[in-house]
Coordinates of C-alpha atoms and ligand atoms in Angstrom, one line a residue:
M1 CA 0.0 0.0 0.0
S2 CA 2.8 2.4 0.9
R3 CA 4.8 1.9 -2.3
F4 CA 2.1 2.1 -5.0
P5 CA 1.2 5.8 -4.8
I6 CA 4.8 6.7 -5.4
L7 CA 5.7 4.1 -8.0
A8 CA 2.6 4.2 -10.1
P9 CA 3.1 7.8 -11.4
L10 CA 6.8 7.1 -11.9
A11 CA 6.1 4.0 -14.0
F12 CA 3.5 5.9 -16.0
G13 CA 5.9 8.8 -16.7
A14 CA 8.7 6.4 -17.7
C15 CA 6.2 4.7 -20.1
L16 CA 5.3 7.9 -21.8
A17 CA 8.9 9.0 -22.2
L18 CA 9.9 5.6 -23.7
S19 CA 7.0 5.2 -26.0
P20 CA 7.8 6.7 -29.4
L21 CA 4.4 5.5 -30.8
V22 CA 2.1 8.0 -29.3
Q23 CA 2.7 11.7 -29.9
A24 CA 1.1 14.6 -27.9
Q25 CA -1.6 15.8 -30.2
D26 CA -0.7 19.5 -30.1
D27 CA 2.8 18.8 -31.4
V28 CA 2.4 17.1 -34.7
T29 CA 4.1 18.2 -37.9
L30 CA 3.7 16.1 -41.1
G31 CA 5.2 16.6 -44.5
F32 CA 3.4 16.2 -47.8
I33 CA 5.9 15.7 -50.6
V34 CA 4.7 15.6 -54.3
K35 CA 6.5 14.8 -57.6
K36 CA 4.8 17.5 -59.6
P37 CA 4.1 20.5 -57.3
E38 CA 2.8 22.7 -60.3
Q39 CA 0.0 20.3 -61.3
A40 CA -3.5 21.0 -60.1
W41 CA -4.0 17.4 -58.9
F42 CA -1.1 17.7 -56.5
I43 CA -1.9 21.3 -55.4
N44 CA -5.4 20.1 -54.5
E45 CA -4.0 17.1 -52.5
Q46 CA -1.7 19.4 -50.5
D47 CA -4.5 21.9 -50.0
A48 CA -6.8 19.3 -48.6
A49 CA -4.1 17.9 -46.2
T50 CA -3.4 21.5 -45.0
R51 CA -7.1 22.1 -44.4
L52 CA -7.3 18.9 -42.4
G53 CA -4.3 20.0 -40.3
E54 CA -6.0 23.3 -39.6
E55 CA -9.1 21.5 -38.4
K56 CA -7.3 19.0 -36.2
G57 CA -4.5 21.2 -35.0
F58 CA -1.4 19.7 -36.7
E59 CA 1.0 21.4 -39.1
V60 CA 1.4 20.3 -42.7
V61 CA 4.7 21.2 -44.5
R62 CA 4.2 21.1 -48.3
L63 CA 7.3 20.1 -50.2
A64 CA 8.3 19.3 -53.8
G65 CA 10.2 16.2 -54.6
E66 CA 10.8 16.2 -58.4
D67 CA 13.8 13.9 -58.3
G68 CA 15.6 11.7 -55.7
Q69 CA 17.9 14.4 -54.5
E70 CA 15.1 16.8 -53.9
V71 CA 13.1 14.1 -52.0
L72 CA 16.1 13.3 -49.7
S73 CA 16.6 17.1 -49.0
A74 CA 12.9 17.4 -48.3
I75 CA 13.1 14.6 -45.7
D76 CA 16.2 16.2 -44.1
N77 CA 14.3 19.5 -44.0
L78 CA 11.3 17.8 -42.3
N79 CA 13.6 16.3 -39.7
S80 CA 15.0 19.7 -38.8
Q81 CA 11.4 20.9 -38.4
G82 CA 10.7 18.0 -36.0
A83 CA 8.2 16.2 -38.3
Q84 CA 7.0 12.8 -37.2
G85 CA 6.3 11.6 -40.8
F86 CA 5.2 12.4 -44.3
V87 CA 2.9 11.5 -47.1
I88 CA 4.6 11.2 -50.5
C89 CA 3.9 10.8 -54.2
P90 CA 7.4 9.9 -55.3
P91 CA 9.0 11.1 -58.6
D92 CA 10.1 7.5 -59.3
V93 CA 8.5 4.5 -57.5
R94 CA 11.9 2.7 -57.5
L95 CA 13.2 5.2 -55.0
G96 CA 11.1 3.5 -52.4
P97 CA 13.9 1.6 -50.6
T98 CA 16.2 4.7 -50.5
I99 CA 13.4 7.0 -49.3
M100 CA 12.5 4.5 -46.5
R101 CA 16.1 4.2 -45.4
R102 CA 16.3 7.9 -44.9
A103 CA 12.9 8.1 -43.1
E104 CA 13.8 5.3 -40.8
Q105 CA 17.1 7.0 -39.8
Y106 CA 14.9 9.8 -38.5
G107 CA 12.2 7.5 -37.0
M108 CA 9.6 9.0 -39.4
K109 CA 6.5 7.2 -40.5
V110 CA 5.7 7.2 -44.2
V111 CA 2.6 6.6 -46.3
T112 CA 2.4 6.8 -50.1
V113 CA -0.3 8.4 -52.2
D114 CA -1.0 7.8 -55.9
D115 CA 2.2 6.1 -56.9
R116 CA 3.2 3.1 -54.8
F117 CA 6.8 2.3 -53.9
V118 CA 8.4 -0.8 -55.4
N119 CA 11.3 -2.9 -54.1
A120 CA 14.4 -4.0 -56.0
D121 CA 12.3 -6.8 -57.6
G122 CA 9.7 -4.4 -58.9
E123 CA 7.1 -5.6 -56.3
P124 CA 5.0 -3.2 -54.3
M125 CA 6.5 -2.4 -50.9
E126 CA 3.6 -3.9 -48.8
A127 CA 4.9 -2.6 -45.5
V128 CA 4.4 1.1 -46.6
P129 CA 0.6 2.0 -46.3
H130 CA -0.7 3.2 -49.7
L131 CA -3.8 5.0 -51.1
G132 CA -4.2 5.3 -54.8
M133 CA -6.6 4.8 -57.7
S134 CA -7.9 1.4 -58.7
G135 CA -5.9 1.8 -61.9
Y136 CA -7.2 -1.0 -64.0
K137 CA -10.9 -0.3 -63.4
I138 CA -10.5 3.4 -64.0
G139 CA -8.7 2.5 -67.2
Q140 CA -11.7 0.3 -68.2
Q141 CA -14.0 3.3 -67.6
V142 CA -11.8 5.3 -70.0
G143 CA -12.0 2.6 -72.7
N144 CA -15.7 2.3 -72.4
A145 CA -16.2 6.1 -72.5
I146 CA -14.2 6.2 -75.7
A147 CA -16.1 3.3 -77.2
D148 CA -19.5 4.9 -76.3
E149 CA -18.5 8.2 -77.9
M150 CA -17.2 6.4 -81.1
E151 CA -20.6 4.7 -81.4
A152 CA -22.4 8.0 -80.8
R153 CA -20.4 9.6 -83.6
G154 CA -21.0 6.5 -85.8
W155 CA -17.3 5.9 -86.6
D156 CA -16.2 2.8 -88.5
P157 CA -13.6 1.1 -86.3
E158 CA -11.4 0.2 -89.4
K159 CA -10.7 3.9 -89.9
V160 CA -10.0 4.8 -86.3
A161 CA -6.5 4.8 -84.7
A162 CA -5.8 4.9 -81.0
L163 CA -2.9 7.0 -79.7
R164 CA -1.9 5.1 -76.5
I165 CA 0.4 7.3 -74.5
T166 CA 2.3 4.9 -72.2
N167 CA 4.5 5.0 -69.1
Y168 CA 5.4 1.4 -68.3
E169 CA 7.9 2.3 -65.6
L170 CA 5.0 3.4 -63.4
P171 CA 2.8 0.4 -62.4
T172 CA -0.4 2.5 -61.9
A173 CA 0.1 4.0 -65.3
K174 CA 0.4 0.6 -67.0
K175 CA -2.7 -0.6 -65.2
R176 CA -4.7 2.4 -66.4
T177 CA -3.7 2.1 -70.0
D178 CA -4.0 -1.7 -70.0
G179 CA -7.6 -1.3 -68.6
A180 CA -8.5 1.1 -71.3
T181 CA -7.0 -1.1 -74.0
D182 CA -8.8 -4.2 -72.8
A183 CA -12.1 -2.4 -72.7
L184 CA -11.6 -1.0 -76.2
L185 CA -10.8 -4.4 -77.6
D186 CA -13.8 -5.9 -75.9
R187 CA -15.9 -3.3 -77.6
G188 CA -14.5 -4.2 -81.0
F189 CA -11.6 -1.8 -81.4
Q190 CA -9.0 -3.1 -84.0
E191 CA -5.9 -4.1 -82.1
S192 CA -3.6 -3.3 -85.0
N193 CA -4.8 0.3 -85.0
I194 CA -3.5 0.9 -81.5
L195 CA -0.3 3.0 -81.8
D196 CA 2.1 3.5 -78.9
A197 CA 3.7 6.8 -77.8
P198 CA 5.9 6.1 -74.8
Q199 CA 6.3 9.3 -72.7
Q200 CA 9.3 10.1 -70.4
N201 CA 7.3 11.6 -67.7
T202 CA 3.7 12.1 -66.6
D203 CA 3.0 15.6 -67.9
T204 CA 1.6 17.5 -70.9
S205 CA 4.9 18.3 -72.6
S206 CA 6.3 14.8 -72.4
A207 CA 3.1 13.5 -73.9
F208 CA 3.1 16.1 -76.6
S209 CA 6.7 15.1 -77.7
A210 CA 5.7 11.4 -77.6
A211 CA 2.5 12.0 -79.6
S212 CA 3.6 14.3 -82.4
P213 CA 5.6 11.8 -84.5
V214 CA 2.9 9.2 -84.2
F215 CA 0.4 11.5 -86.0
S216 CA 2.8 12.5 -88.7
K217 CA 3.8 8.8 -89.4
N218 CA 0.2 7.6 -89.6
G219 CA -1.7 9.9 -91.9
E220 CA -4.0 7.2 -93.3
Y221 CA -6.5 7.2 -90.4
E222 CA -9.7 9.3 -90.5
H223 CA -10.3 9.6 -86.8
W224 CA -8.3 9.3 -83.6
V225 CA -8.9 8.3 -80.0
I226 CA -6.4 9.2 -77.3
Y227 CA -5.7 7.8 -73.8
A228 CA -3.0 7.9 -71.2
L229 CA -2.4 7.6 -67.5
N230 CA -3.8 11.1 -66.8
E231 CA -5.6 14.0 -68.4
E232 CA -2.4 16.1 -68.5
S233 CA -0.9 13.6 -70.9
V234 CA -4.1 13.2 -72.9
L235 CA -4.1 17.0 -73.3
G236 CA -0.5 16.7 -74.7
G237 CA -1.9 14.3 -77.2
V238 CA -4.8 16.5 -78.1
R239 CA -2.5 19.5 -78.5
A240 CA -0.3 17.4 -80.8
S241 CA -3.4 16.4 -82.9
E242 CA -4.3 20.1 -83.3
Q243 CA -0.8 20.9 -84.4
Y244 CA -0.9 18.1 -86.9
G245 CA -4.1 19.6 -88.3
L246 CA -6.8 17.2 -87.1
A247 CA -10.2 18.8 -86.4
A248 CA -11.7 18.5 -82.9
D249 CA -14.6 16.4 -84.3
D250 CA -12.2 13.7 -85.5
V251 CA -10.6 13.2 -82.0
I252 CA -11.9 11.6 -78.8
G253 CA -9.4 12.1 -75.9
V254 CA -10.4 10.7 -72.5
G255 CA -8.2 11.4 -69.5
I256 CA -8.1 10.5 -65.8
N257 CA -7.9 12.9 -62.7
G258 CA -10.6 15.6 -63.0
S259 CA -8.4 18.4 -61.9
G260 CA -8.0 22.1 -62.9
A261 CA -6.4 21.0 -66.2
A262 CA -9.7 19.4 -67.3
F263 CA -11.8 22.2 -65.9
A264 CA -9.9 24.7 -68.0
E265 CA -10.4 22.6 -71.1
F266 CA -14.1 22.2 -70.5
S267 CA -14.5 25.9 -70.0
R268 CA -13.2 26.8 -73.5
E269 CA -15.9 28.3 -75.7
K270 CA -15.4 25.7 -78.4
P271 CA -15.1 22.0 -77.7
T272 CA -11.7 20.4 -78.4
G273 CA -10.7 16.8 -79.0
F274 CA -10.7 16.4 -75.2
H275 CA -14.0 14.6 -74.7
G276 CA -13.8 13.7 -71.0
T277 CA -11.9 12.5 -68.0
V278 CA -12.5 10.0 -65.3
A279 CA -12.5 12.2 -62.2
V280 CA -11.2 10.9 -58.9
S281 CA -11.3 13.0 -55.7
S282 CA -7.8 14.5 -55.2
T283 CA -9.4 16.2 -52.2
M284 CA -10.1 12.8 -50.7
H285 CA -6.7 11.5 -51.5
G286 CA -5.0 14.4 -49.8
R287 CA -7.3 14.5 -46.8
Q288 CA -7.5 10.7 -46.2
T289 CA -3.7 10.1 -46.4
A290 CA -3.0 13.0 -44.0
Q291 CA -5.7 11.6 -41.7
N292 CA -4.2 8.1 -41.8
L293 CA -0.7 9.3 -41.0
Y294 CA -2.0 11.6 -38.2
T295 CA -3.9 8.7 -36.6
W296 CA -0.8 6.5 -36.9
V297 CA 1.4 9.1 -35.3
T298 CA -1.0 10.1 -32.5
E299 CA -2.7 6.7 -31.7
G300 CA -0.2 4.2 -33.0
D301 CA -2.7 2.6 -35.5
K302 CA -0.9 1.7 -38.7
P303 CA -3.1 2.4 -41.8
K304 CA -4.3 -0.4 -44.1
A305 CA -1.7 -1.7 -46.6
N306 CA -3.6 -0.6 -49.7
T307 CA -6.7 1.5 -50.4
E308 CA -8.0 1.8 -53.9
T309 CA -10.3 4.7 -55.0
T310 CA -12.9 4.9 -57.8
G311 CA -13.8 7.4 -60.5
T312 CA -16.7 9.1 -62.3
L313 CA -16.8 10.1 -65.9
M314 CA -16.8 13.9 -66.3
T315 CA -17.5 15.5 -69.7
R316 CA -18.2 19.0 -71.0
D317 CA -21.9 18.4 -70.1
N318 CA -21.6 17.4 -66.4
W319 CA -18.2 18.6 -65.3
E320 CA -19.4 21.2 -62.8
A321 CA -21.8 18.8 -61.1
V322 CA -19.2 16.1 -60.8
R323 CA -16.7 18.6 -59.5
D324 CA -19.0 19.6 -56.8
E325 CA -20.0 16.1 -55.9
L326 CA -16.3 15.1 -55.5
G327 CA -15.5 18.2 -53.4
L328 CA -13.1 19.5 -55.9
Ligands
FCA401 C1 -0.1 9.6 -60.8 C2 -0.4 10.6 -62.0 C3 -1.2 11.8 -61.5 C4 -2.5 11.3 -60.8 C5 -2.1 10.3 -59.7 C6 -3.3 9.8 -59.0 O1 0.7 10.1 -59.9 O2 0.9 11.1 -62.4 O3 -1.5 12.6 -62.5 O4 -3.2 10.6 -61.8 O5 -1.3 9.2 -60.2

């Protein structure tokens, strides 16, 4: 009886000091590192995470990581600010093991968003919690949207080419274009009319450079459809089709994301070859990953290994309604 009142508080204090799992809630700083800080998709994710931090009382440090060096400096920078962890969309998924080594040196927790780390064998790093698109299904939605619009325009499949802008180094990108291809083939698209344009990156300018020569070498087709891992890349393909001299009516481009890049295109007075995009909530991606990391830091609950999100087709006709529905 005499010893407990003294020992119990001591033991409790020692426990708190030794337990790195649970963080006082008013002292949380989390990083949010993205590969393309200028793209609307990523700006929106970082905004949503920042807003959540304001609501819950933690700080979000927004950082760019456009290559491996920049990511490592961002992690050093976060460490000097006392951050407990970060959300990241890496510039190259193969950097996963290097990024994790640096984070572990500092005892930081890491979750990935959009692009999932792979290990040296190219397999997903299951130990790092991830949230991203269900790439194959969303790709199928793209393929079906293109097939529907081809039917609506009454195009003869023999005379239609597909510009498939690919990025096979990024697994989610491959899943998306594979899903679109499979859906198109199921709907009767001619396999030999699918022409590849491998892009170096995931942006508009790399897609434009990849697409231009494909148009100029294949002048025999009457109509074109265009797909890629995201709308930024499809827009690069659409711009290349315009430069080649194709009319908007002869092009059906369908993207993925539903971000400011698509809104700007739908807001143009005259329709372009950009028919639509499968919109996914970047707001939800940013908010949910920040929430998952915050819960992990403050309560010790590690998030689920993999969460896959779904999409909704957005066109010139419904884009504002879909945008509002997805909280964009
Ligand atoms: C990748 C793409 C982005 C976005 C994200 C969910 O990172 O590059 O445009 O589609 O997946």
